DNA sequence: ACTAGTTGCTACAGGAATGTAGCAACTATG
DNA sequence: CATAGTTGCTACATTCCTGTAGCAACTAGT
């Protein structure tokens, strides 16, 4: 089990001291900032951004791979929390869609780099699988509620949804205000459901 | 002007020999294949994929940066050709939209890595600027033709369009048949214009 | 066939990044 | 206050990658 631990802990049963915990957080946050702008940045650069010595980074993360891995796990956990906060399984479909979107947009913006890395860490895989499933379920509920066309492929719907979120996250500020998040989420949901076409929905199907 | 030349040429006025030309193409194609799966891959790895010696790669491309730069330029040129092949400025808006989408999907799939790199090479910047402009113009024409809602922000429309193309390109085979491309393009355009929502376009706006 | 371009191979130099070790100074925690 | 964890610093080993050079064998273009 210890194989899956990415961060280094002092002793077998020992807990980390509070300041060390803070250091770890600082390093992860710094790594996200630096790597999102320069994916190949060195440990030196990350350490500097975090305000610690390079050796300290190596004390907490055995290798560069470990650091990135921890980063993806952290982002995945944040993502899961954001999705769950939107109550995708219990709230009315369209309400849930809006809430989930707003929450995910914030996380996606904050952990831009980490969310873009394909990780095979079991925890990350689990979260992505679960999230995908929740997404499909949500669209199914929306369909049953008559909000989504019956013939829409859930897989395609998910892809489109992810794509729209990605697009919307692009032009968000680094720390968007709640109002901005709401507006962006509304735009995403609106585009997702009605598209950009004019009123007549059959116009372009004439051919 | 020689500063902007990425590939190395033998003499001032001399043309490259045919076999050398083939080698350059092979290296670029190999680089795309390798880097799309492993962005940090070494020159050694790329050379092996291309079936040439590592030193030969360095003969044709002064540095790793040069290689990637050439790759982005090549991809940009392919993209421009693909867009123009769709006659975005002259064909009927919805026809053009469909044609451009199909052509771009193929290129996007083939040059997955190169299209994802942010390059500041003047040629790449030019193509992206022009393409963006053509995209906006196309949407404006579509709007004037009554195919797109009048209140849609062209910038957002472009982002959504790019996002959908990206999403659609994800689940395309490596070498998709024309029929697959057409189907994928149709799905993109349909989703773009009508979204995934049910018939009643005002349902989700009730709140 | 002749010429000049092209390539594989080997060898080498240099740099950059990674990862480790030890020690002194500091600090959270009880 | 005493203990043990934490960190900065310096130093070092090592590995990996990049980029260059020279030479012999091969080959396209004429």
Coordinates of C-alpha atoms (C1' of nucleotides) in Angstrom, one line a residue:
Chain A
X1 CA 0.0 0.0 0.0
X2 CA 2.9 2.3 0.7
X3 CA 3.6 2.1 -3.0
X4 CA 0.8 4.4 -3.8
X5 CA 1.8 7.0 -1.3
X6 CA 3.3 9.9 -3.2
X7 CA 4.3 12.2 -0.4
X8 CA 7.1 11.2 1.9
X9 CA 6.2 10.9 5.6
X10 CA 8.7 11.0 8.4
X11 CA 8.0 7.8 10.3
X12 CA 5.6 4.8 10.1
X13 CA 3.0 6.0 12.5
X14 CA 4.1 9.6 12.9
X15 CA 2.1 12.5 11.7
X16 CA 3.6 15.4 9.9
X17 CA 4.2 18.6 11.8
X18 CA 2.0 21.6 10.9
X19 CA 4.7 23.7 9.3
X20 CA 5.7 20.8 7.1
X21 CA 2.1 20.4 6.0
X22 CA 2.1 24.0 5.1
X23 CA 5.3 23.6 3.1
X24 CA 3.8 20.7 1.1
X25 CA 0.8 22.7 0.3
X26 CA 3.0 25.6 -0.8
X27 CA 5.0 23.4 -3.1
X28 CA 2.0 21.9 -4.7
X29 CA 0.4 25.3 -5.3
X30 CA 3.7 26.6 -6.6
X31 CA 4.1 23.6 -8.9
X32 CA 0.6 24.3 -10.3
X33 CA 1.4 27.9 -11.0
X34 CA 4.8 27.3 -12.6
X35 CA 3.9 24.2 -14.6
X36 CA 0.7 25.6 -16.0
X37 CA 2.9 28.2 -17.7
X38 CA 5.9 26.0 -18.4
X39 CA 5.2 22.3 -18.3
X40 CA 8.9 21.5 -18.5
X41 CA 10.0 23.8 -15.6
X42 CA 12.7 22.5 -13.3
X43 CA 12.4 21.5 -9.6
X44 CA 14.6 24.5 -8.9
X45 CA 12.1 26.8 -10.5
X46 CA 9.2 25.3 -8.6
X47 CA 11.1 25.5 -5.3
X48 CA 11.8 29.2 -5.9
X49 CA 8.2 29.9 -6.6
X50 CA 7.3 28.1 -3.4
X51 CA 9.8 30.0 -1.4
X52 CA 11.8 27.0 -0.3
X53 CA 15.1 25.3 -1.1
X54 CA 15.2 22.8 -3.8
X55 CA 16.4 20.1 -1.4
X56 CA 13.2 20.6 0.6
X57 CA 11.1 19.8 -2.4
X58 CA 13.1 16.5 -2.7
X59 CA 12.5 15.8 1.0
X60 CA 8.7 15.9 0.5
X61 CA 8.5 14.4 -3.0
X62 CA 10.9 11.6 -3.9
X63 CA 11.0 12.6 -7.5
X64 CA 9.6 14.9 -10.1
X65 CA 7.2 12.2 -11.1
X66 CA 6.0 12.0 -7.5
X67 CA 5.3 15.7 -7.3
X68 CA 3.3 15.7 -10.5
X69 CA 1.5 12.6 -9.4
X70 CA 0.6 14.2 -6.1
X71 CA -0.6 17.3 -8.0
X72 CA -3.0 15.2 -10.1
X73 CA -4.4 13.5 -7.1
X74 CA -5.0 16.8 -5.3
X75 CA -6.7 18.2 -8.4
X76 CA -8.8 15.1 -8.7
X77 CA -10.0 15.3 -5.2
X78 CA -10.9 18.9 -5.6
X79 CA -12.8 18.1 -8.8
X80 CA -14.7 15.3 -7.0
X81 CA -15.6 17.7 -4.2
X82 CA -16.7 20.3 -6.7
X83 CA -18.9 17.9 -8.6
X84 CA -20.5 16.6 -5.5
X85 CA -21.2 20.1 -4.3
X86 CA -23.5 20.5 -7.3
X87 CA -25.7 17.6 -6.1
X88 CA -25.7 15.9 -9.5
X89 CA -27.7 12.9 -8.3
X90 CA -30.3 14.6 -6.2
X91 CA -31.0 18.1 -7.4
X92 CA -33.3 18.8 -10.4
X93 CA -31.3 18.0 -13.5
X94 CA -31.0 21.5 -14.9
X95 CA -30.2 23.0 -11.5
X96 CA -27.6 20.4 -10.9
X97 CA -26.1 21.0 -14.3
X98 CA -25.8 24.7 -13.6
X99 CA -24.3 24.2 -10.1
X100 CA -21.9 21.5 -11.1
X101 CA -20.7 23.6 -14.0
X102 CA -20.1 26.7 -11.9
X103 CA -18.1 24.7 -9.3
X104 CA -16.1 22.7 -11.8
X105 CA -15.2 25.9 -13.7
X106 CA -13.6 27.3 -10.6
X107 CA -11.6 24.2 -10.0
X108 CA -10.6 23.8 -13.6
X109 CA -9.3 27.3 -13.6
X110 CA -7.4 26.9 -10.4
X111 CA -5.8 23.5 -11.3
X112 CA -5.3 24.1 -14.9
X113 CA -2.1 22.2 -15.3
X114 CA -2.9 19.3 -13.0
X115 CA -6.3 18.7 -14.7
X116 CA -4.6 18.4 -18.0
X117 CA -2.2 15.7 -17.1
X118 CA -3.2 12.2 -18.0
X119 CA -2.4 10.3 -14.8
X120 CA -2.7 6.6 -14.2
X121 CA -2.7 7.0 -10.5
X122 CA -5.5 4.8 -9.1
X123 CA -7.1 7.6 -7.2
X124 CA -7.2 9.8 -10.2
X125 CA -8.5 7.1 -12.4
X126 CA -11.2 6.4 -9.9
X127 CA -12.3 10.0 -9.7
X128 CA -12.4 10.4 -13.4
X129 CA -14.4 7.2 -13.8
X130 CA -16.9 8.1 -11.1
X131 CA -17.2 11.7 -12.5
X132 CA -17.8 10.4 -16.0
X133 CA -20.5 8.0 -14.6
X134 CA -22.2 10.8 -12.7
X135 CA -22.1 12.9 -15.8
X136 CA -23.8 10.2 -17.8
X137 CA -26.4 9.7 -15.1
X138 CA -27.1 13.4 -14.9
X139 CA -27.7 13.6 -18.6
X140 CA -30.0 10.5 -18.4
X141 CA -32.0 12.2 -15.7
X142 CA -32.1 15.4 -17.8
X143 CA -33.4 13.3 -20.7
X144 CA -36.0 11.6 -18.6
X145 CA -37.1 15.0 -17.4
X146 CA -37.6 16.1 -21.0
X147 CA -34.8 18.6 -21.0
X148 CA -32.5 16.8 -23.4
X149 CA -33.4 15.1 -26.7
X150 CA -34.1 11.4 -26.3
X151 CA -31.7 10.4 -29.1
X152 CA -28.6 12.1 -27.7
X153 CA -25.7 9.7 -27.1
X154 CA -24.6 10.1 -23.4
X155 CA -21.0 9.7 -24.4
X156 CA -21.1 12.4 -27.0
X157 CA -23.0 14.6 -24.5
X158 CA -20.3 14.2 -22.0
X159 CA -17.6 15.1 -24.5
X160 CA -19.5 18.2 -25.6
X161 CA -20.0 19.1 -22.0
X162 CA -16.3 18.7 -21.2
X163 CA -15.4 20.6 -24.3
X164 CA -17.7 23.5 -23.4
X165 CA -16.3 23.7 -19.9
X166 CA -12.8 23.7 -21.2
X167 CA -13.7 26.5 -23.6
X168 CA -15.4 28.5 -20.9
X169 CA -12.5 28.0 -18.5
X170 CA -10.1 29.5 -21.0
X171 CA -11.3 33.1 -20.8
X172 CA -12.0 33.1 -17.0
X173 CA -9.9 35.3 -14.8
X174 CA -7.4 33.6 -12.5
X175 CA -9.6 34.2 -9.5
X176 CA -13.1 34.7 -10.9
X177 CA -15.8 36.3 -8.8
X178 CA -18.9 34.1 -8.0
X179 CA -20.9 36.3 -10.4
X180 CA -18.5 35.6 -13.2
X181 CA -18.7 31.9 -12.5
X182 CA -22.4 32.0 -12.6
X183 CA -22.5 33.9 -15.8
X184 CA -20.0 31.5 -17.4
X185 CA -21.9 28.5 -16.2
X186 CA -25.2 29.9 -17.5
X187 CA -23.6 30.4 -20.9
X188 CA -22.2 26.9 -21.0
X189 CA -25.5 25.3 -20.1
X190 CA -27.4 27.5 -22.5
X191 CA -25.1 26.7 -25.3
X192 CA -25.1 23.0 -24.4
X193 CA -28.9 22.8 -24.5
X194 CA -29.9 25.2 -27.3
X195 CA -26.7 25.7 -29.3
X196 CA -26.1 28.8 -31.3
X197 CA -28.6 28.3 -34.1
X198 CA -31.6 30.5 -34.8
X199 CA -35.1 29.6 -33.7
X200 CA -36.0 27.2 -36.4
X201 CA -34.3 24.0 -35.3
X202 CA -34.8 22.1 -38.5
X203 CA -33.3 24.7 -40.9
X204 CA -29.9 23.1 -41.2
X205 CA -31.3 19.6 -41.5
X206 CA -33.1 20.5 -44.7
X207 CA -30.3 18.8 -46.7
Chain B
X1 CA 15.3 36.7 -43.0
X2 CA 17.3 33.6 -42.6
X3 CA 16.5 33.8 -38.9
X4 CA 13.0 32.6 -39.5
X5 CA 14.2 29.6 -41.5
X6 CA 13.7 26.6 -39.3
X7 CA 15.1 23.8 -41.5
X8 CA 18.7 23.8 -42.5
X9 CA 19.6 24.1 -46.2
X10 CA 22.9 23.1 -47.7
X11 CA 23.8 26.2 -49.7
X12 CA 22.6 29.7 -50.3
X13 CA 20.9 29.0 -53.7
X14 CA 21.1 25.2 -53.7
X15 CA 18.0 23.1 -53.5
X16 CA 17.8 20.1 -51.3
X17 CA 18.2 16.7 -52.9
X18 CA 15.0 14.5 -53.1
X19 CA 16.2 12.0 -50.6
X20 CA 17.0 14.7 -48.1
X21 CA 13.6 16.1 -48.6
X22 CA 12.1 12.7 -47.8
X23 CA 14.2 12.5 -44.7
X24 CA 12.9 15.8 -43.4
X25 CA 9.3 14.7 -44.0
X26 CA 10.0 11.4 -42.2
X27 CA 11.5 13.2 -39.2
X28 CA 8.6 15.6 -38.9
X29 CA 6.0 12.9 -39.2
X30 CA 7.9 10.8 -36.7
X31 CA 8.2 13.7 -34.3
X32 CA 4.4 14.2 -34.5
X33 CA 3.8 10.6 -33.7
X34 CA 6.2 10.4 -30.8
X35 CA 5.6 13.8 -29.2
X36 CA 1.8 13.4 -29.4
X37 CA 2.2 10.5 -27.0
X38 CA 5.2 11.8 -25.0
X39 CA 5.7 15.5 -25.3
X40 CA 9.1 15.4 -23.5
X41 CA 10.5 12.6 -25.7
X42 CA 14.2 12.9 -26.7
X43 CA 15.7 13.5 -30.1
X44 CA 17.1 10.0 -29.9
X45 CA 13.5 8.6 -29.6
X46 CA 12.3 10.7 -32.5
X47 CA 15.2 9.7 -34.7
X48 CA 14.6 6.1 -34.0
X49 CA 10.9 6.5 -35.0
X50 CA 11.9 8.2 -38.2
X51 CA 14.4 5.4 -38.9
X52 CA 17.4 7.7 -39.1
X53 CA 20.4 8.4 -36.9
X54 CA 20.2 11.1 -34.2
X55 CA 22.9 13.1 -35.8
X56 CA 20.9 13.3 -39.0
X57 CA 18.1 14.9 -37.1
X58 CA 20.5 17.5 -35.9
X59 CA 21.8 18.0 -39.5
X60 CA 18.3 19.0 -40.6
X61 CA 17.1 20.8 -37.5
X62 CA 19.6 22.9 -35.6
X63 CA 17.9 22.3 -32.2
X64 CA 15.0 20.7 -30.6
X65 CA 13.3 24.0 -30.6
X66 CA 13.8 24.3 -34.4
X67 CA 12.2 20.9 -34.9
X68 CA 9.1 21.7 -32.9
X69 CA 8.9 25.1 -34.5
X70 CA 9.0 23.5 -38.0
X71 CA 6.4 21.1 -36.9
X72 CA 4.0 23.8 -35.8
X73 CA 4.6 25.7 -39.1
X74 CA 3.8 22.6 -41.1
X75 CA 0.6 21.9 -39.1
X76 CA -0.4 25.5 -39.5
X77 CA 0.0 25.4 -43.2
X78 CA -2.0 22.2 -43.4
X79 CA -4.7 23.8 -41.2
X80 CA -4.9 26.8 -43.5
X81 CA -5.2 24.6 -46.6
X82 CA -8.0 22.6 -44.9
X83 CA -9.9 25.7 -43.9
X84 CA -9.6 27.2 -47.4
X85 CA -10.7 23.9 -48.9
X86 CA -14.0 24.4 -47.2
X87 CA -14.6 27.7 -49.0
X88 CA -15.6 29.6 -45.8
X89 CA -15.9 32.9 -47.6
X90 CA -17.9 31.9 -50.7
X91 CA -19.9 28.8 -50.1
X92 CA -23.3 29.0 -48.3
X93 CA -22.7 29.4 -44.6
X94 CA -24.0 26.1 -43.4
X95 CA -22.3 24.2 -46.3
X96 CA -19.1 25.9 -45.6
X97 CA -19.4 25.2 -41.9
X98 CA -19.8 21.5 -42.6
X99 CA -17.0 21.4 -45.2
X100 CA -14.5 23.3 -43.1
X101 CA -15.3 21.1 -40.1
X102 CA -14.8 17.9 -41.9
X103 CA -11.4 19.0 -43.4
X104 CA -10.2 20.5 -40.1
X105 CA -11.1 17.4 -38.2
X106 CA -8.8 15.3 -40.4
X107 CA -5.9 17.7 -40.0
X108 CA -6.5 18.1 -36.3
X109 CA -6.4 14.3 -35.9
X110 CA -3.2 14.0 -38.0
X111 CA -1.3 16.8 -36.3
X112 CA -2.5 16.4 -32.8
X113 CA 0.7 17.4 -31.0
X114 CA 1.7 20.2 -33.4
X115 CA -1.7 21.8 -33.2
X116 CA -1.6 21.8 -29.4
X117 CA 1.7 23.7 -29.1
X118 CA 1.5 27.4 -28.6
X119 CA 4.0 28.8 -31.1
X120 CA 5.0 32.4 -31.6
X121 CA 6.5 31.7 -35.0
X122 CA 5.2 34.5 -37.2
X123 CA 3.8 32.1 -39.8
X124 CA 1.9 30.2 -37.2
X125 CA 0.6 33.4 -35.6
X126 CA -0.5 34.6 -39.0
X127 CA -2.4 31.5 -39.8
X128 CA -4.1 31.4 -36.5
X129 CA -5.1 35.0 -36.7
X130 CA -6.4 34.6 -40.3
X131 CA -8.2 31.4 -39.4
X132 CA -9.9 33.1 -36.4
X133 CA -10.9 36.0 -38.6
X134 CA -12.4 33.6 -41.2
X135 CA -14.2 31.8 -38.4
X136 CA -15.8 35.1 -37.1
X137 CA -16.7 36.1 -40.7
X138 CA -18.3 32.8 -41.3
X139 CA -20.4 33.0 -38.2
X140 CA -21.4 36.5 -39.2
X141 CA -22.5 35.3 -42.6
X142 CA -24.4 32.5 -40.9
X143 CA -26.1 35.0 -38.7
X144 CA -27.1 37.2 -41.6
X145 CA -28.5 34.2 -43.3
X146 CA -30.6 33.5 -40.3
X147 CA -28.9 30.4 -39.3
X148 CA -27.4 31.7 -36.1
X149 CA -29.0 33.7 -33.3
X150 CA -28.4 37.4 -33.7
X151 CA -27.3 37.9 -30.2
X152 CA -24.5 35.4 -30.2
X153 CA -21.0 36.7 -29.4
X154 CA -18.7 35.8 -32.3
X155 CA -15.8 35.2 -29.9
X156 CA -17.8 32.8 -27.8
X157 CA -19.1 31.1 -31.0
X158 CA -15.5 30.6 -32.1
X159 CA -14.5 29.1 -28.8
X160 CA -17.4 26.8 -28.7
X161 CA -16.7 25.7 -32.3
X162 CA -13.1 25.1 -31.5
X163 CA -14.1 23.2 -28.4
X164 CA -16.5 21.0 -30.3
X165 CA -14.0 20.2 -33.0
X166 CA -11.5 19.3 -30.3
X167 CA -14.1 17.0 -28.6
X168 CA -15.0 15.4 -31.9
X169 CA -11.3 14.9 -32.9
X170 CA -10.7 12.9 -29.7
X171 CA -12.7 9.8 -30.6
X172 CA -11.7 9.8 -34.3
X173 CA -9.6 6.9 -35.6
X174 CA -6.0 7.6 -36.5
X175 CA -6.9 7.5 -40.2
X176 CA -10.6 8.2 -40.4
X177 CA -12.6 7.3 -43.5
X178 CA -14.3 10.2 -45.4
X179 CA -17.6 8.8 -44.2
X180 CA -16.6 9.0 -40.6
X181 CA -15.3 12.5 -41.1
X182 CA -18.6 13.5 -42.6
X183 CA -20.6 12.0 -39.8
X184 CA -18.4 13.6 -37.2
X185 CA -18.7 17.0 -38.9
X186 CA -22.4 16.7 -39.1
X187 CA -22.6 15.9 -35.4
X188 CA -20.4 18.9 -34.6
X189 CA -22.5 21.3 -36.7
X190 CA -25.7 19.9 -35.4
X191 CA -24.7 20.2 -31.8
X192 CA -23.2 23.6 -32.4
X193 CA -26.5 24.9 -33.9
X194 CA -29.2 23.2 -31.9
X195 CA -27.4 21.9 -28.8
X196 CA -28.6 18.8 -27.0
X197 CA -31.7 20.2 -25.4
X198 CA -35.3 19.0 -26.2
X199 CA -37.6 20.8 -28.6
X200 CA -38.8 23.5 -26.3
X201 CA -36.0 26.0 -26.4
X202 CA -37.2 28.1 -23.5
X203 CA -37.5 25.3 -20.9
X204 CA -34.3 25.9 -19.2
X205 CA -34.7 29.6 -19.3
X206 CA -37.8 29.4 -17.1
X207 CA -35.8 30.5 -14.1
Chain C
dA1 C1' 30.6 7.6 -64.8
dC2 C1' 31.4 11.8 -62.3
dT3 C1' 30.3 15.1 -58.8
dA4 C1' 28.4 16.7 -54.8
dG5 C1' 25.0 15.9 -51.4
dT6 C1' 23.5 12.7 -47.8
dT7 C1' 23.8 9.4 -44.1
dG8 C1' 25.4 6.2 -40.4
dC9 C1' 28.6 5.7 -37.1
dT10 C1' 31.7 6.7 -33.4
dA11 C1' 33.5 9.9 -30.4
dC12 C1' 33.6 13.8 -27.6
dA13 C1' 32.4 18.0 -25.0
dG14 C1' 29.5 20.6 -22.4
dG15 C1' 25.5 21.7 -19.7
dA16 C1' 21.6 21.0 -17.1
dA17 C1' 18.7 18.6 -14.1
dT18 C1' 18.1 15.0 -10.8
dG19 C1' 18.8 13.0 -6.4
dT20 C1' 21.6 12.3 -2.1
dA21 C1' 24.2 13.5 2.2
dG22 C1' 25.6 16.1 6.2
dC23 C1' 25.5 19.8 9.3
dA24 C1' 24.0 23.9 11.7
dA25 C1' 20.1 26.7 12.9
dC26 C1' 15.4 27.1 13.7
dT27 C1' 10.7 25.8 15.6
dA28 C1' 6.4 23.3 16.5
dT29 C1' 4.7 20.5 20.1
dG30 C1' 4.4 18.5 24.5
Chain D
dC1 C1' 12.2 23.8 28.6
dA2 C1' 13.3 19.6 26.2
dT3 C1' 12.7 16.8 22.3
dA4 C1' 12.3 15.8 17.8
dG5 C1' 11.0 17.4 13.4
dT6 C1' 12.1 20.8 9.8
dT7 C1' 14.7 23.6 6.8
dG8 C1' 18.6 26.2 4.3
dC9 C1' 22.9 25.6 2.7
dT10 C1' 26.8 23.5 0.5
dA11 C1' 28.8 19.9 -1.8
dC12 C1' 28.9 16.0 -4.6
dA13 C1' 27.8 12.1 -7.7
dT14 C1' 25.4 10.7 -11.6
dT15 C1' 22.7 10.5 -15.3
dC16 C1' 20.6 12.2 -19.4
dC17 C1' 20.3 15.2 -23.3
dT18 C1' 22.1 18.3 -26.5
dG19 C1' 25.0 19.7 -30.0
dT20 C1' 29.3 19.1 -32.8
dA21 C1' 33.1 16.9 -35.6
dG22 C1' 35.2 13.7 -38.8
dC23 C1' 35.3 9.9 -41.8
dA24 C1' 33.8 6.2 -44.8
dA25 C1' 30.0 4.4 -47.6
dC26 C1' 26.3 5.3 -50.3
dT27 C1' 23.3 7.8 -53.7
dA28 C1' 20.7 11.2 -56.4
dG29 C1' 21.2 14.2 -60.4
dT30 C1' 23.8 15.3 -64.4

